[in-house]
Coordinates of C-alpha atoms and ligand atoms in Angstrom, one line a residue:
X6 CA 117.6 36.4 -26.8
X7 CA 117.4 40.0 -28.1
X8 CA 113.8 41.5 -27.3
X9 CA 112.1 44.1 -29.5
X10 CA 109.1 45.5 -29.5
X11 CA 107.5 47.6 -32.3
X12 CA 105.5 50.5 -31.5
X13 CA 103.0 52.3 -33.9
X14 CA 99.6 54.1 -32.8
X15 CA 98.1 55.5 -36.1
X16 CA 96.8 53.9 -39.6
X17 CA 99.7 55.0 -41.9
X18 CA 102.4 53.5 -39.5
X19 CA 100.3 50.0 -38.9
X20 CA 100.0 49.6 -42.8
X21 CA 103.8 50.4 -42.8
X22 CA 104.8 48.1 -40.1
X23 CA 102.4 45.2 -40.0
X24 CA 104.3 43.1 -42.3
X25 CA 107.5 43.7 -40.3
X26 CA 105.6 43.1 -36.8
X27 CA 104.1 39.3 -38.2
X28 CA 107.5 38.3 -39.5
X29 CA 109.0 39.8 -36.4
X30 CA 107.2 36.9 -34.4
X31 CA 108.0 34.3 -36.7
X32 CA 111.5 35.2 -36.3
X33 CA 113.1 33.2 -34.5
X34 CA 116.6 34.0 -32.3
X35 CA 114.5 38.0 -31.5
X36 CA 112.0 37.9 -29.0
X37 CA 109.3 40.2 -30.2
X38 CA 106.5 42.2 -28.9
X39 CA 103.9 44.7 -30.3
X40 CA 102.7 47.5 -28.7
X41 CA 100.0 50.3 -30.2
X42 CA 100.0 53.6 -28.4
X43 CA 95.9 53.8 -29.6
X44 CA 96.6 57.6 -31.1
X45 CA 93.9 56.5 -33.7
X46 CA 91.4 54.1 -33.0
X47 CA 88.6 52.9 -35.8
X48 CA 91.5 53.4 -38.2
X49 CA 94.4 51.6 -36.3
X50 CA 91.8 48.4 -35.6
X51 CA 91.3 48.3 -38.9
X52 CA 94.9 47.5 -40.5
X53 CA 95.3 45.3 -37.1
X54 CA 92.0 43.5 -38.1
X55 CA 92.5 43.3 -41.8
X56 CA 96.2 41.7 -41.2
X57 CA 94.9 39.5 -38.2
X58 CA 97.5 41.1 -36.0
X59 CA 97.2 41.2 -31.8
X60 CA 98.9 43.9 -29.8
X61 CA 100.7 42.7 -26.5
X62 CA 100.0 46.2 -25.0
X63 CA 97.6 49.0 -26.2
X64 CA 98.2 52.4 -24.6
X65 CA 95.0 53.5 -25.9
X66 CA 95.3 57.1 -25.7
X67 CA 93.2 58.5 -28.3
X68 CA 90.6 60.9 -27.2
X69 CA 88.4 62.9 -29.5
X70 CA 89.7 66.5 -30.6
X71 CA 93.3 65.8 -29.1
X72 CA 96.0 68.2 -29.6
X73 CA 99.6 67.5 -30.0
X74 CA 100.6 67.9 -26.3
X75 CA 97.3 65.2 -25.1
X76 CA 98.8 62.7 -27.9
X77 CA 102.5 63.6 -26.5
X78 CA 102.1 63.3 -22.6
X79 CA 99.9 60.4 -22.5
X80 CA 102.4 57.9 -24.9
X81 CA 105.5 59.9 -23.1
X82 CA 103.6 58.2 -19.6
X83 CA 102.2 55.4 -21.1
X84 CA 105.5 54.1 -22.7
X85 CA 107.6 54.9 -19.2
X86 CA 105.3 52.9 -17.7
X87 CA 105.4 50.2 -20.1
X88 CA 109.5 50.0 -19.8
X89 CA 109.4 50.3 -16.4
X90 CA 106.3 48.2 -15.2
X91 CA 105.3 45.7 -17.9
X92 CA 108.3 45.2 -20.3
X93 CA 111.6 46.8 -20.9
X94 CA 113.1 45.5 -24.3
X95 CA 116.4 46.1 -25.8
X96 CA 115.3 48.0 -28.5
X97 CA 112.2 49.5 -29.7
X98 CA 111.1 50.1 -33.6
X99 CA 109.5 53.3 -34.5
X100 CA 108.3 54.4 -37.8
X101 CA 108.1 57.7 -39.7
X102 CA 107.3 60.8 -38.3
X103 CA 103.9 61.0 -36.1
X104 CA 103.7 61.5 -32.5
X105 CA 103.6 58.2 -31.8
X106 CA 107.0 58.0 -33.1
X107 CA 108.5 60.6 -31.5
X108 CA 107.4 60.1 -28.1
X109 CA 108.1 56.5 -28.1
X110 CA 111.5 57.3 -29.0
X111 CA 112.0 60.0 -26.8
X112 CA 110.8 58.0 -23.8
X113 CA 112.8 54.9 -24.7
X114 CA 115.6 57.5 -24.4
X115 CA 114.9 57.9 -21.1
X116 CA 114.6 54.8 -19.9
X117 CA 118.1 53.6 -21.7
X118 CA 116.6 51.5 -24.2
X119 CA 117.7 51.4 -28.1
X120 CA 115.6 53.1 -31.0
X121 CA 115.8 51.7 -34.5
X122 CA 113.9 54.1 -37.2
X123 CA 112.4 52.8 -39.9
X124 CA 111.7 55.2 -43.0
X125 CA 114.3 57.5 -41.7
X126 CA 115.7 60.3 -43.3
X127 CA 112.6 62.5 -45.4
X128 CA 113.0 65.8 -45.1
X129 CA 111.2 68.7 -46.8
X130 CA 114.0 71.3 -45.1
X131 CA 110.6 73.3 -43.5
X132 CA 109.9 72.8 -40.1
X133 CA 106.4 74.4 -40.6
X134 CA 105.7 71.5 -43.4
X135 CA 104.7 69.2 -42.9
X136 CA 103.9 70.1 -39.3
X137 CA 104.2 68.6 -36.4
X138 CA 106.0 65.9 -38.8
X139 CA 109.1 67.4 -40.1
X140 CA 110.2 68.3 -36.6
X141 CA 109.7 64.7 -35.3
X142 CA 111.7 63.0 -38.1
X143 CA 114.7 65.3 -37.2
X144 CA 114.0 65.0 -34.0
X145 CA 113.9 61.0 -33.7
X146 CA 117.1 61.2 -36.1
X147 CA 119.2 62.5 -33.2
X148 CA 117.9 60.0 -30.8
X149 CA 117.9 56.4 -33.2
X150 CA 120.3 54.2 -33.2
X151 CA 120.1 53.2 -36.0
X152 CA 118.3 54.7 -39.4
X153 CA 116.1 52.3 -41.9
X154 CA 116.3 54.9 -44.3
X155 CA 114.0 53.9 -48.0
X156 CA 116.1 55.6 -50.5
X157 CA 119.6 57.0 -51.9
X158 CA 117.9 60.6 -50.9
X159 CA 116.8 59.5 -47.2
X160 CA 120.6 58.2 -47.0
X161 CA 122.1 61.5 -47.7
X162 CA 120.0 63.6 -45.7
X163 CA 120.8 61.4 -43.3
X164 CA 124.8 62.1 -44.1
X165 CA 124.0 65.7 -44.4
X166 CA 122.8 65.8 -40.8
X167 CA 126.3 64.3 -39.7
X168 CA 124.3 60.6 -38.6
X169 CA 127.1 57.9 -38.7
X170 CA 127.0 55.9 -42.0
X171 CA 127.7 52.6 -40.1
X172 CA 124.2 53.2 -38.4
X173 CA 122.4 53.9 -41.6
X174 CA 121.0 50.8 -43.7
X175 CA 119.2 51.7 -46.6
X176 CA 116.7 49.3 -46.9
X177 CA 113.5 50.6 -49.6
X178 CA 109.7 51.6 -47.7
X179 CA 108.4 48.7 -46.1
X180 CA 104.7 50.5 -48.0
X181 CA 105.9 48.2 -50.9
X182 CA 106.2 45.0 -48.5
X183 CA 102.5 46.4 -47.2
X184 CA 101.1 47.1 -51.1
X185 CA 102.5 43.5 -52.3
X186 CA 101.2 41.7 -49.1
X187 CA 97.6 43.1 -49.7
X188 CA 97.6 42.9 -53.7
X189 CA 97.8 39.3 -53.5
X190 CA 94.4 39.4 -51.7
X191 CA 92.8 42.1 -54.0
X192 CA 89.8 40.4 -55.6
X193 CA 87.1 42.4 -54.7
X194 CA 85.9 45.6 -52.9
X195 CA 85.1 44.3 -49.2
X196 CA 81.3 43.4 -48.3
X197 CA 81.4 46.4 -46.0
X198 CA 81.1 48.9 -49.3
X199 CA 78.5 47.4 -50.7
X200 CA 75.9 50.1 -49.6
X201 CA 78.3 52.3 -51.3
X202 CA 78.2 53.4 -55.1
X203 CA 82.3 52.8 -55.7
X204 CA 82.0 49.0 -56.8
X205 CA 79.2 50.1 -59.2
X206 CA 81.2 53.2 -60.2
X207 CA 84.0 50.8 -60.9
X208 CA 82.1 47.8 -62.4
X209 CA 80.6 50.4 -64.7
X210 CA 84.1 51.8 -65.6
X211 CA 82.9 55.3 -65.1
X212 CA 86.3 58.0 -64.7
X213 CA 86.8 58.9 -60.7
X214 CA 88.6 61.3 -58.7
X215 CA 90.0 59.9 -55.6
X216 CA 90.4 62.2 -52.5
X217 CA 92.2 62.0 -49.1
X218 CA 92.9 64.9 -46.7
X219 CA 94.0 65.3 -43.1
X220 CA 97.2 67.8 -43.1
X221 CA 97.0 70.0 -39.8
X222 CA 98.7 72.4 -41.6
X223 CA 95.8 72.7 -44.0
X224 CA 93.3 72.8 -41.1
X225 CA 90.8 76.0 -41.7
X226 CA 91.8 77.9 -44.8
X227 CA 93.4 75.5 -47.0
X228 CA 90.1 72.8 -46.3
X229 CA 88.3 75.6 -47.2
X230 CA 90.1 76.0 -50.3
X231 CA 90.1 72.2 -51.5
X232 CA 86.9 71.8 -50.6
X233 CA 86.0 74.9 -52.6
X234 CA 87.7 73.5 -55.6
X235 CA 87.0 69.8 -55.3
X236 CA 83.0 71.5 -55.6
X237 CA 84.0 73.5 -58.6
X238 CA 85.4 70.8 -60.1
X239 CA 82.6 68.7 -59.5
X240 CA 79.8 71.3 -61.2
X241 CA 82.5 71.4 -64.4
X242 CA 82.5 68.2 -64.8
X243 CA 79.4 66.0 -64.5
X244 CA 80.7 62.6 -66.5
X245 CA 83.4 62.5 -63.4
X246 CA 82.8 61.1 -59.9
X247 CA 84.8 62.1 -56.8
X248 CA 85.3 60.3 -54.4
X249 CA 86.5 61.1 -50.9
X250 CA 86.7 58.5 -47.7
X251 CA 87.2 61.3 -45.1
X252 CA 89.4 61.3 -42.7
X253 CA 87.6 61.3 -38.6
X254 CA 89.9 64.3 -37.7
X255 CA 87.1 66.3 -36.4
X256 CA 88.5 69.3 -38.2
X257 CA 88.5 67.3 -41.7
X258 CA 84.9 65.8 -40.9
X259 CA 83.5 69.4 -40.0
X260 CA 84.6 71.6 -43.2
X261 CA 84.1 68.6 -45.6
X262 CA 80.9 67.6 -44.9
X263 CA 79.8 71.4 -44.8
X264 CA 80.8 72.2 -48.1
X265 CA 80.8 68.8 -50.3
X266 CA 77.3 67.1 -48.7
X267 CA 74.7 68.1 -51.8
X268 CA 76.4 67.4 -54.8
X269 CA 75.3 64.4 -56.8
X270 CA 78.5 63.5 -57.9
X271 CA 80.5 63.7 -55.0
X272 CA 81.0 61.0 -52.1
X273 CA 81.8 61.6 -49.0
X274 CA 82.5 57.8 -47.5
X275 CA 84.1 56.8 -44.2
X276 CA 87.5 56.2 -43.9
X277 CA 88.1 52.3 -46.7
X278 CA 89.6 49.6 -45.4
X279 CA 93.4 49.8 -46.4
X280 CA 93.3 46.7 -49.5
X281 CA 89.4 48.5 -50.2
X282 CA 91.5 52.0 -50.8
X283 CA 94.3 50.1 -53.0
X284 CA 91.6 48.6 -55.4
X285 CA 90.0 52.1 -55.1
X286 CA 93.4 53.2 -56.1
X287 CA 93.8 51.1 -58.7
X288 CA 90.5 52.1 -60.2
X289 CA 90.6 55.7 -59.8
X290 CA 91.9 58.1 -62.9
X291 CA 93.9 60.6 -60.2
X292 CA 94.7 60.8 -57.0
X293 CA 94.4 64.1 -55.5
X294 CA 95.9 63.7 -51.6
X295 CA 98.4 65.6 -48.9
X296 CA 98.8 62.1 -48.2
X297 CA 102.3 60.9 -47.5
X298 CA 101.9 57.0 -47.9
X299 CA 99.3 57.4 -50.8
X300 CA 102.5 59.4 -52.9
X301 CA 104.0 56.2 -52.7
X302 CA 101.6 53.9 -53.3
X303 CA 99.8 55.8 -56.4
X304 CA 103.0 55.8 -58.6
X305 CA 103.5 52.2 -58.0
X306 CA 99.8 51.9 -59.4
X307 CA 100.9 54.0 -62.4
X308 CA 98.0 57.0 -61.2
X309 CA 98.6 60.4 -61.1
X310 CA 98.9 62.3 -57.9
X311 CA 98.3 65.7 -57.5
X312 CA 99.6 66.8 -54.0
X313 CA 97.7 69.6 -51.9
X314 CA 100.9 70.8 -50.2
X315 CA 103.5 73.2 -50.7
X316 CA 106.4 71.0 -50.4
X317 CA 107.1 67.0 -50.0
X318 CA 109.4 64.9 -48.0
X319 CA 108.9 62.2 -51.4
X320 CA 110.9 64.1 -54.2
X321 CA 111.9 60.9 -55.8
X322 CA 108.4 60.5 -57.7
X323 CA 108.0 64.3 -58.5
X324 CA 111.1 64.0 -60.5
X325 CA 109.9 61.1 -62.3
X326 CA 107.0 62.8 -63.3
X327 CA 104.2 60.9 -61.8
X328 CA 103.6 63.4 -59.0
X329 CA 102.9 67.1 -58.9
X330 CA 102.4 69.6 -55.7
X331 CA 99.5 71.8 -56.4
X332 CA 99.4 73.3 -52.6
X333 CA 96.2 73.4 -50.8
X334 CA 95.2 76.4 -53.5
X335 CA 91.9 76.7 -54.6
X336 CA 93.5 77.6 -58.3
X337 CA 96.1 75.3 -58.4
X338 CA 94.1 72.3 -57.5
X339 CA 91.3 72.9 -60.0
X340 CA 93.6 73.9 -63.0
X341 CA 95.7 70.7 -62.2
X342 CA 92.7 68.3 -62.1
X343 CA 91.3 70.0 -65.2
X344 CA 94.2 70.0 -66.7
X345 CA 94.5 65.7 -66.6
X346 CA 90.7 66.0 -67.4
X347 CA 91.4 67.7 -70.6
X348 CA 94.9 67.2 -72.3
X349 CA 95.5 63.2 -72.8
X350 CA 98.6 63.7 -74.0
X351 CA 99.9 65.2 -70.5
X352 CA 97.6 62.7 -68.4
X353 CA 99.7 60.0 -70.2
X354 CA 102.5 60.9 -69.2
X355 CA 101.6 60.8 -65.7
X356 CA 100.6 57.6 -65.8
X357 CA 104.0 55.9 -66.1
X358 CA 104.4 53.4 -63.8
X359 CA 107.4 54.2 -61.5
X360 CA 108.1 52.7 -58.2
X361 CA 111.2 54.3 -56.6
X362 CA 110.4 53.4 -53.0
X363 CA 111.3 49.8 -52.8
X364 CA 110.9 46.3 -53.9
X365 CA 109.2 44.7 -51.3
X366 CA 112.3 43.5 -49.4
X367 CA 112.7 45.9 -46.7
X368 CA 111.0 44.1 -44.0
X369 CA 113.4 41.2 -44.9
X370 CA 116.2 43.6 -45.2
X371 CA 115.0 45.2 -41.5
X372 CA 115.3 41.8 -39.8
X373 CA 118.7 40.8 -41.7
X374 CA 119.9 43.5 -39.9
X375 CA 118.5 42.9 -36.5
X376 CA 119.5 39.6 -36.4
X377 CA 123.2 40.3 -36.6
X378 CA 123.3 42.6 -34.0
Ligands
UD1_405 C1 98.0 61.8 -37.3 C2 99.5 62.1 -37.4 C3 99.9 62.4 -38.9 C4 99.5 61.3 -39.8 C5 98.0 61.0 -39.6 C6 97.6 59.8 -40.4 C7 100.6 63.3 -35.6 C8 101.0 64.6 -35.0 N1 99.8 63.3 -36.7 O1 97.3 62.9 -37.6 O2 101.3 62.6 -39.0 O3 99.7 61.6 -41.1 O4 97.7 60.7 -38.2 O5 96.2 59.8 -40.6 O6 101.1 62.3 -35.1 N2 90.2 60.2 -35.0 C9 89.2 59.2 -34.7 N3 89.4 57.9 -35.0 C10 90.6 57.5 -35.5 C11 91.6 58.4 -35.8 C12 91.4 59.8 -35.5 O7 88.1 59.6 -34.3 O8 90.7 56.3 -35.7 C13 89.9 61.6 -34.7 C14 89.9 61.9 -33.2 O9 89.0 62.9 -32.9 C15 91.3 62.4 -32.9 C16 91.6 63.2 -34.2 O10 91.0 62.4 -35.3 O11 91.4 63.2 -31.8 C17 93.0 63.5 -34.5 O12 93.9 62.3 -34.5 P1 95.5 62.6 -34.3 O13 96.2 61.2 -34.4 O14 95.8 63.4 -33.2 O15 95.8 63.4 -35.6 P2 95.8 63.1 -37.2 O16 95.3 64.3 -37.8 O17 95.0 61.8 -37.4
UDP406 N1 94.4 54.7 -46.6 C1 93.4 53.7 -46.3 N2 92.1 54.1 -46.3 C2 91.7 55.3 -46.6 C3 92.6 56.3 -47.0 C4 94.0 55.9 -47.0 O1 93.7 52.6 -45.9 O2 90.4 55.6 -46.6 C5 95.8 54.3 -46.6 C6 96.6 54.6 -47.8 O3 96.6 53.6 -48.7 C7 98.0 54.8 -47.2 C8 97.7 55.3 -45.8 O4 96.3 55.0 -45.5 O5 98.7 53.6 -47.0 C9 97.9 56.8 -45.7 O6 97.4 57.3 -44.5 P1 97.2 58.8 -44.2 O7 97.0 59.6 -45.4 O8 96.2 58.9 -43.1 O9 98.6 59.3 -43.5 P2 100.0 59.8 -44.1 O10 100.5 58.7 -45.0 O11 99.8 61.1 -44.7 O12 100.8 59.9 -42.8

């Protein structure tokens, strides 16, 4: 029997691969494991908790204020150990583009056992952005075996990069799989928000911002900046709410809290529970986010997201005209947002639904795949 054994470590890859890790044990003929590397930890046990899903081995690494080389030697270690001690399967699934990803698949390298990448092939073409992650995706790209690429664009950058079509299987983002699984449980926010104002702001249908922020190539400066603007913003316009679950990066906690704390119409809440930030999502009248999955998941919702990054590895719902990079520039982000604040006409048009990431079928189409091999 084949073994496989997913690996993820931080929130965005658990809500991306959860679905595929439960139906993975179901499956039978594969003989699955699941293994977290720990590179977050509050935020990882909460997608494990909220999808009732037990690791087989936790690497637990994460240690407050790590830097990329902690979170890269101790999974590098932890995984070797793992293959040779513990478990040695025949292939391992990674996802995306975070350390976790590319130090499992380096060290699965090394010890002679497959790699199968799932949301392969984003580029932005800039190593610097997003950083560390563009370098990882190539990176894994030369190592995987094969490429679980989301759409016709991941394909040919794939192609472009000389990858061998056979091993290429376009399959959509397992985040729709992840967004379908949880909608059918959305009823109502969680009981853990309720000494929070966003079921009353919602319940009372008053008009929200939504906020999430935790690009390390924004660290310093460009917080500074959004902050800056997400306060301007906030004086400007009185009727709207923001709303921000902040991220626990230490260096998104510190400048956030410094500059946003006082103003009456701002909240700063931990980081929501992933189907609590899909109703929030739902809810909200724009997203503004560096966020990677929430670009996904907002046009699917039919919100506009405004993007606080200079470029993005998810051109597919910029061309549709549901997303729009506004950099992490004081300027930019406060003429964008007023701009949807003001002119219906254009905030309309942002609100098309579009959903050009996938249909829900990718896990299915994943496991199709590993089955025949
Ligand atoms: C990581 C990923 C990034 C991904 C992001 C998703 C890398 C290089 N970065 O960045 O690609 O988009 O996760 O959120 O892989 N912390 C906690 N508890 C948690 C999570 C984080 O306290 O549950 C704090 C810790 O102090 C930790 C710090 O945040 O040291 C940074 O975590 P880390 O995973 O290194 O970086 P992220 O910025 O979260
Ligand atoms: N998310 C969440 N709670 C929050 C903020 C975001 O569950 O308070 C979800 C969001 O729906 C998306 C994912 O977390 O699926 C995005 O994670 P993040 O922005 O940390 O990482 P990225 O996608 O940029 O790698």
């Amino acid at each position: 029997m084949k073994k496989i054994l997913t690996v993820f470590g931080t929130r965005p890859e658990a809500i991306k691969m959860v679905v595929l890790a439960k139906k993975l044990n179901q499956s039978s003929g594969l003989d699955h494991k699941l293994c977290v590397t720990g590179q977050h930890r509050e935020m990882l046990d909460q997608v494990l908790n909220l999808f009732d899903l037990q690791p087989d081995f936790d690497l637990n690494i994460m240690q407050h204020g790590q830097d990329l080389s902690d979170v890269t030697s101790r999974i590098l270690i932890g995984m070797r150990n793992l293959f040779r001690d513990e478990w040695k399967p025949d292939l391992v699934l990674v996802h995306g583009d975070t350390s976790t990803c590319f130090t499992t698949a380096l060290a699965a390298f090394y010890s002679g056992v497959k790699v199968g990448h799932v949301e392969a092939g984003l580029r932005t073409g800039n190593m610097q952005s997003p950083f560390p992650e563009e370098a990882n995706r190539v990176l894994v790209s030369k190592i995987a075996n094969y490429h679980f690429a989301p759409t016709d664009t991941n394909v040919q950058n794939l192609l472009d990069e000389g990858v061998d079509p056979k091993s290429i299987i376009k399959t959509g983002n397992t985040v729709i799989d992840s967004l379908l699984y949880i909608s059918k449980k959305l009823i109502s926010f969680s009981s853990k928000l309720e000494r929070t104002t966003l079921p009353k702001l919602v319940s009372e249908n008053k008009k929200y911002i939504l906020i999430t922020g935790h690009r390390r190539e924004n660290f310093g400066d460009g917080f500074i900046q959004i902050c800056e603007a997400i306060k301007e913003l906030a004086l400007a316009n009185p009727h709207f709410y923001f709303v921000y679950p902040v991220h626990l990066n230490p260096n998104v906690q510190k400048p956030v809290n410094r500059l946003l704390k006082d103003l009456d119409n701002v909240q700063l809440i931990e980081p929501l529970e992933y189907q609590d930030f899909v109703l929030a999502m739902k809810h909200c009248y724009l997203v503004l986010t560096d966020s990677g999955g929430v670009q996904e998941e907002a046009p699917s919702l039919g919100k506009p997201v405004l993007v606080m990054r200079d470029t993005t590895e998810r051109p597919e719902a910029v061309t549709a005209g549901t997303v729009q990079l506004v950099g992490a520039n004081k300027e930019n982000i406060i003429s964008g947002v007023q701009g949807l604040i003001d002119n219906q006409t254009f905030y309309n048009k942002m609100t098309k639904l579009h959903n050009p990431y996938g249909d829900g079928k990718a896990v299915n189409k994943i496991i199709d795949y590993l089955s025949k091999q």
